[in-house]
Amino acid sequence: MVEWTDFERATIKDIFAKMDYEVVGPATLSRCLVVYPWTQRYFGNFGNLYNAAAIAGNPSVAKHGKTILHGLDRAVQNMDNIKETYADLSVLHSEKLHVDPDNFRLLSDCLTIVVAAKMGKAFTGDVQAAFQKFLSVVVSSLGRQYH
Amino acid sequence: MTSLSAKDKAAVRGFWDKVSGKAEDIGSNALSRMLAVYPQTKTYFAHWKDTSPNSPSAKKHGITVMSGVADAVSKIDDLKGGLLNLSELHAFTLRVDPANFKILSHCILVVMAIMFPNDFTPEVHVAMDKFLAALALALAEKYR
């Protein structure tokens, strides 16, 4: 089981309570598709992903970005049980979506950067440590059912 | 991974022009952040009196590292050749595990996003990520 300090719990709840999903979701996914272009392999039916501007303006990317970000809500609400909470999602990503689990790490790095840009100075080293710890638990849980 | 295209180099130079005035702040912040977020990196600084993220040693060292990055920007057309001495230093004296270059690069990118949220676009981000990766590769050149 993951041990969370009071500071870590409060930090994660706070970040997600103030999260602007409509902006952060699309920004994170589009950044990931630009910075790590091989991730586009999973979105063949999303239409125009030819350049950064196209990706940023793509409605399918925006919609899916929000979906992914809201997917983190269950982990935020079940921080003591993330592994079990994401068991089904892990199977889905492995068996149906066939997503290389390294992509979870790439996306979480992009999310960290987008959140950092939004929070500015408030995103201190300690806050970043808590946020990255949370995301690494999520990433690990999502990769757990792969075989 | 891939080498830097003309577009990448232009993006790096352009962004660096905007941020170089704050290089010391970026460096201090990135190194302090690294010690906080990745505590295992403190093992390289056991000789400091104080390895806490906000220690004077950490801030000073961040400045040192960032001036290396600044130098690398000016040598962007030949990182391997230009950084030969630094590579020997890291290979034979410091012997920093190259995995840590990725860690510090990530922290530098986070600080750039915090300090320059509007300029650190996805296109600048990918160019800087590639540049820092190429820099790391040049630093590891002499390792084995």
Coordinates of C-alpha atoms in Angstrom, one line a residue:
Chain A
M1 CA 0.0 0.0 0.0
V2 CA 1.2 3.5 -0.7
E3 CA 1.9 5.7 2.3
W4 CA 0.8 9.3 1.8
T5 CA 1.8 12.1 4.1
D6 CA -0.9 14.7 5.1
F7 CA 0.9 17.2 2.9
E8 CA 0.8 14.9 -0.1
R9 CA -2.9 14.1 0.3
A10 CA -3.8 17.8 0.7
T11 CA -1.6 18.8 -2.2
I12 CA -3.2 16.3 -4.6
K13 CA -6.7 17.1 -3.5
D14 CA -6.0 20.8 -3.8
I15 CA -4.4 20.6 -7.3
F16 CA -7.4 18.6 -8.7
A17 CA -10.0 20.7 -6.9
K18 CA -8.6 23.8 -8.7
M19 CA -7.9 22.0 -11.9
D20 CA -9.4 23.6 -15.0
Y21 CA -10.2 20.3 -16.9
E22 CA -11.4 22.1 -20.0
V23 CA -8.0 23.7 -20.5
V24 CA -5.5 21.3 -18.9
G25 CA -6.9 18.1 -20.5
P26 CA -6.6 19.3 -24.1
A27 CA -3.3 21.1 -23.4
T28 CA -1.7 18.0 -21.9
L29 CA -2.7 15.6 -24.7
S30 CA -1.8 18.0 -27.5
R31 CA 1.5 18.7 -25.9
C32 CA 2.2 15.0 -25.6
L33 CA 1.4 14.5 -29.3
V34 CA 3.8 17.3 -30.3
V35 CA 6.7 16.5 -27.9
Y36 CA 6.5 12.8 -28.4
P37 CA 5.1 12.4 -31.9
W38 CA 5.2 8.6 -31.9
T39 CA 2.2 8.8 -29.5
Q40 CA 0.1 9.8 -32.5
R41 CA 0.1 6.1 -33.4
Y42 CA -2.9 5.6 -31.1
F43 CA -5.0 8.3 -32.7
G44 CA -5.1 7.3 -36.4
N45 CA -8.8 8.3 -36.6
F46 CA -8.4 11.7 -35.0
G47 CA -8.0 13.5 -38.3
N48 CA -5.4 16.2 -38.9
L49 CA -2.4 15.9 -36.6
Y50 CA 0.1 17.2 -39.1
N51 CA 1.6 20.0 -37.0
A52 CA 1.4 21.6 -33.6
A53 CA -1.2 24.1 -34.7
A54 CA -3.4 21.4 -36.2
I55 CA -3.1 19.3 -33.0
A56 CA -3.9 22.2 -30.8
G57 CA -7.0 23.0 -32.8
N58 CA -8.2 19.4 -33.2
P59 CA -11.6 18.8 -31.5
S60 CA -11.0 15.0 -31.1
V61 CA -7.7 15.7 -29.2
A62 CA -9.5 18.3 -27.0
K63 CA -12.3 15.9 -26.2
H64 CA -10.0 13.0 -25.5
G65 CA -7.7 15.2 -23.4
K66 CA -10.6 15.9 -21.1
T67 CA -11.6 12.3 -20.9
I68 CA -8.1 11.2 -19.8
L69 CA -7.9 14.0 -17.2
H70 CA -11.2 13.1 -15.7
G71 CA -10.0 9.5 -15.6
L72 CA -7.6 10.6 -12.9
D73 CA -10.5 11.7 -10.7
R74 CA -11.1 8.1 -9.4
A75 CA -7.5 7.9 -8.3
V76 CA -7.7 11.3 -6.5
Q77 CA -10.8 10.0 -4.6
N78 CA -9.3 6.6 -3.8
M79 CA -5.7 7.5 -3.1
D80 CA -5.4 4.5 -0.7
N81 CA -6.6 2.1 -3.3
I82 CA -5.3 3.2 -6.7
K83 CA -4.0 -0.2 -7.8
E84 CA -7.4 -1.8 -7.4
T85 CA -9.3 1.2 -8.7
Y86 CA -7.4 1.0 -12.0
A87 CA -7.3 -2.7 -12.5
D88 CA -10.0 -2.7 -15.2
L89 CA -8.6 0.4 -16.9
S90 CA -5.2 -1.4 -17.0
V91 CA -6.8 -4.4 -18.6
L92 CA -8.5 -2.1 -21.1
H93 CA -5.3 -0.3 -22.1
S94 CA -3.5 -3.6 -22.5
E95 CA -6.0 -5.9 -24.1
K96 CA -8.2 -3.6 -26.1
L97 CA -6.2 -0.4 -26.7
H98 CA -2.7 -2.0 -26.9
V99 CA -1.0 1.1 -25.5
D100 CA 2.7 0.7 -24.7
P101 CA 2.7 1.5 -20.9
D102 CA 5.7 3.8 -21.4
N103 CA 3.2 6.3 -22.8
F104 CA 1.6 6.7 -19.4
R105 CA 4.9 8.1 -18.2
L106 CA 5.2 10.4 -21.2
L107 CA 1.7 11.8 -20.7
S108 CA 2.3 12.3 -17.0
D109 CA 5.5 14.3 -17.7
C110 CA 3.4 16.5 -20.0
L111 CA 0.7 16.9 -17.4
T112 CA 3.4 17.9 -14.8
I113 CA 4.6 20.6 -17.2
V114 CA 1.2 21.9 -18.0
V115 CA 0.2 22.1 -14.3
A116 CA 3.5 23.7 -13.5
A117 CA 2.9 26.4 -16.1
K118 CA -0.6 27.0 -14.6
M119 CA 0.5 27.1 -11.0
G120 CA 3.7 29.1 -11.5
K121 CA 5.6 29.7 -8.3
A122 CA 3.1 27.7 -6.3
F123 CA 4.4 24.6 -8.0
T124 CA 7.3 24.3 -5.6
G125 CA 9.7 21.3 -5.4
D126 CA 7.7 19.8 -2.6
V127 CA 4.4 20.1 -4.5
Q128 CA 6.1 18.7 -7.6
A129 CA 7.4 15.7 -5.6
A130 CA 3.9 15.0 -4.3
F131 CA 2.3 15.4 -7.7
Q132 CA 4.9 13.2 -9.4
K133 CA 4.5 10.5 -6.7
F134 CA 0.8 10.5 -7.3
L135 CA 1.3 10.2 -11.0
S136 CA 3.9 7.4 -10.7
V137 CA 1.4 5.4 -8.6
V138 CA -1.2 5.9 -11.3
V139 CA 1.3 5.0 -14.1
S140 CA 2.3 1.9 -12.2
S141 CA -1.3 0.8 -11.6
L142 CA -2.2 1.3 -15.2
G143 CA 0.6 -0.9 -16.3
R144 CA 0.0 -3.6 -13.7
Q145 CA -2.4 -5.9 -15.6
Y146 CA -0.2 -6.1 -18.7
H147 CA 1.2 -9.5 -19.4
Chain B
M1 CA 17.1 9.4 -30.8
T2 CA 17.1 12.0 -33.5
S3 CA 19.6 14.7 -34.1
L4 CA 18.7 18.4 -34.1
S5 CA 17.2 19.8 -37.2
A6 CA 17.7 23.4 -38.3
K7 CA 14.2 24.2 -37.0
D8 CA 15.1 22.7 -33.6
K9 CA 18.3 24.8 -33.4
A10 CA 16.4 27.9 -34.3
A11 CA 13.7 27.2 -31.7
V12 CA 16.4 26.6 -29.0
R13 CA 18.4 29.7 -29.9
G14 CA 15.2 31.8 -30.1
F15 CA 13.9 30.6 -26.7
W16 CA 17.4 30.9 -25.1
D17 CA 17.6 34.6 -26.2
K18 CA 14.4 35.2 -24.2
V19 CA 15.4 33.3 -21.1
S20 CA 19.2 33.6 -20.8
G21 CA 18.9 36.6 -18.6
K22 CA 17.3 34.3 -16.0
A23 CA 19.7 31.5 -16.5
E24 CA 21.0 31.6 -12.9
D25 CA 17.5 31.5 -11.5
I26 CA 16.5 28.6 -13.8
G27 CA 19.6 26.7 -12.8
S28 CA 19.2 27.2 -9.0
N29 CA 15.5 26.4 -9.2
A30 CA 16.0 23.3 -11.3
L31 CA 18.8 21.8 -9.2
S32 CA 16.9 22.5 -5.9
R33 CA 13.8 21.0 -7.4
M34 CA 15.7 17.9 -8.5
L35 CA 17.0 17.3 -4.9
A36 CA 13.4 17.6 -3.6
V37 CA 11.7 15.5 -6.3
Y38 CA 14.4 12.9 -6.8
P39 CA 16.1 12.5 -3.4
Q40 CA 18.3 9.8 -4.7
T41 CA 20.3 12.5 -6.6
K42 CA 21.5 13.8 -3.2
T43 CA 23.9 10.9 -3.2
Y44 CA 26.2 12.8 -5.5
F45 CA 26.5 15.7 -3.0
A46 CA 27.4 13.9 0.2
H47 CA 30.4 16.2 0.4
W48 CA 28.1 19.2 0.9
K49 CA 27.4 20.3 4.5
D50 CA 23.7 20.8 3.5
T51 CA 22.1 18.8 0.8
S52 CA 18.6 20.2 1.4
P53 CA 16.9 21.6 -1.7
N54 CA 17.2 25.3 -0.6
S55 CA 20.8 25.1 0.6
P56 CA 23.3 27.7 -0.7
S57 CA 25.4 24.8 -2.2
A58 CA 22.4 23.6 -4.2
K59 CA 21.7 27.1 -5.5
K60 CA 25.3 27.7 -6.4
H61 CA 25.7 24.4 -8.1
G62 CA 22.5 25.0 -10.1
I63 CA 24.2 28.2 -11.5
T64 CA 27.3 26.2 -12.4
V65 CA 25.3 23.6 -14.2
M66 CA 23.2 26.1 -16.1
S67 CA 26.2 28.0 -17.3
G68 CA 27.3 24.7 -18.9
V69 CA 23.9 24.6 -20.6
A70 CA 24.4 28.1 -21.8
D71 CA 27.7 27.2 -23.2
A72 CA 26.2 24.2 -25.0
V73 CA 23.6 26.5 -26.7
S74 CA 26.5 28.4 -28.3
K75 CA 28.0 25.1 -29.4
I76 CA 24.8 23.6 -30.6
D77 CA 26.3 22.8 -34.0
D78 CA 28.8 20.5 -32.5
L79 CA 27.9 19.4 -29.0
K80 CA 30.2 16.3 -29.0
G81 CA 33.2 18.3 -30.0
G82 CA 32.4 21.4 -28.0
L83 CA 31.7 19.6 -24.8
L84 CA 34.7 17.2 -24.9
N85 CA 36.2 18.5 -21.6
L86 CA 33.0 18.4 -19.8
S87 CA 32.4 14.9 -21.0
E88 CA 35.8 13.8 -19.7
L89 CA 35.0 15.5 -16.3
H90 CA 31.7 13.6 -16.0
A91 CA 33.2 10.3 -17.3
F92 CA 36.3 10.1 -15.3
T93 CA 35.9 12.3 -12.3
L94 CA 32.2 12.8 -11.5
R95 CA 30.9 9.5 -12.9
V96 CA 27.3 10.7 -12.7
D97 CA 25.0 7.9 -13.8
P98 CA 23.6 9.2 -17.2
A99 CA 20.1 8.4 -16.1
N100 CA 20.4 11.5 -13.9
F101 CA 20.8 13.7 -17.0
K102 CA 17.3 12.9 -17.9
I103 CA 16.1 13.7 -14.4
L104 CA 17.8 17.1 -14.4
S105 CA 16.6 17.9 -17.9
H106 CA 13.0 17.2 -16.8
C107 CA 13.4 19.6 -13.9
I108 CA 14.9 22.3 -16.2
L109 CA 11.9 21.9 -18.5
V110 CA 9.5 22.2 -15.5
V111 CA 11.2 25.4 -14.4
M112 CA 11.0 26.8 -17.9
A113 CA 7.3 26.1 -18.0
I114 CA 6.8 27.8 -14.6
M115 CA 8.9 30.9 -15.5
F116 CA 7.9 31.3 -19.1
P117 CA 4.4 29.8 -19.4
N118 CA 3.5 31.6 -22.6
D119 CA 6.8 31.2 -24.4
F120 CA 7.3 27.5 -23.5
T121 CA 4.9 26.3 -26.2
P122 CA 4.8 22.6 -27.2
E123 CA 7.1 23.4 -30.2
V124 CA 9.7 25.0 -27.9
H125 CA 9.2 22.2 -25.4
V126 CA 10.1 19.5 -28.0
A127 CA 13.1 21.4 -29.3
M128 CA 14.4 22.0 -25.8
D129 CA 13.8 18.4 -24.8
K130 CA 15.7 17.2 -27.9
F131 CA 18.5 19.7 -27.2
L132 CA 18.9 18.6 -23.5
A133 CA 18.9 15.0 -24.7
A134 CA 21.6 15.7 -27.2
L135 CA 23.6 17.6 -24.5
A136 CA 23.3 14.6 -22.2
L137 CA 24.5 12.3 -25.0
A138 CA 27.5 14.5 -25.6
L139 CA 28.2 14.5 -21.8
A140 CA 28.1 10.7 -21.7
E141 CA 30.3 10.4 -24.8
K142 CA 33.4 9.5 -22.9
Y143 CA 31.9 7.2 -20.4
R144 CA 32.8 3.9 -22.2

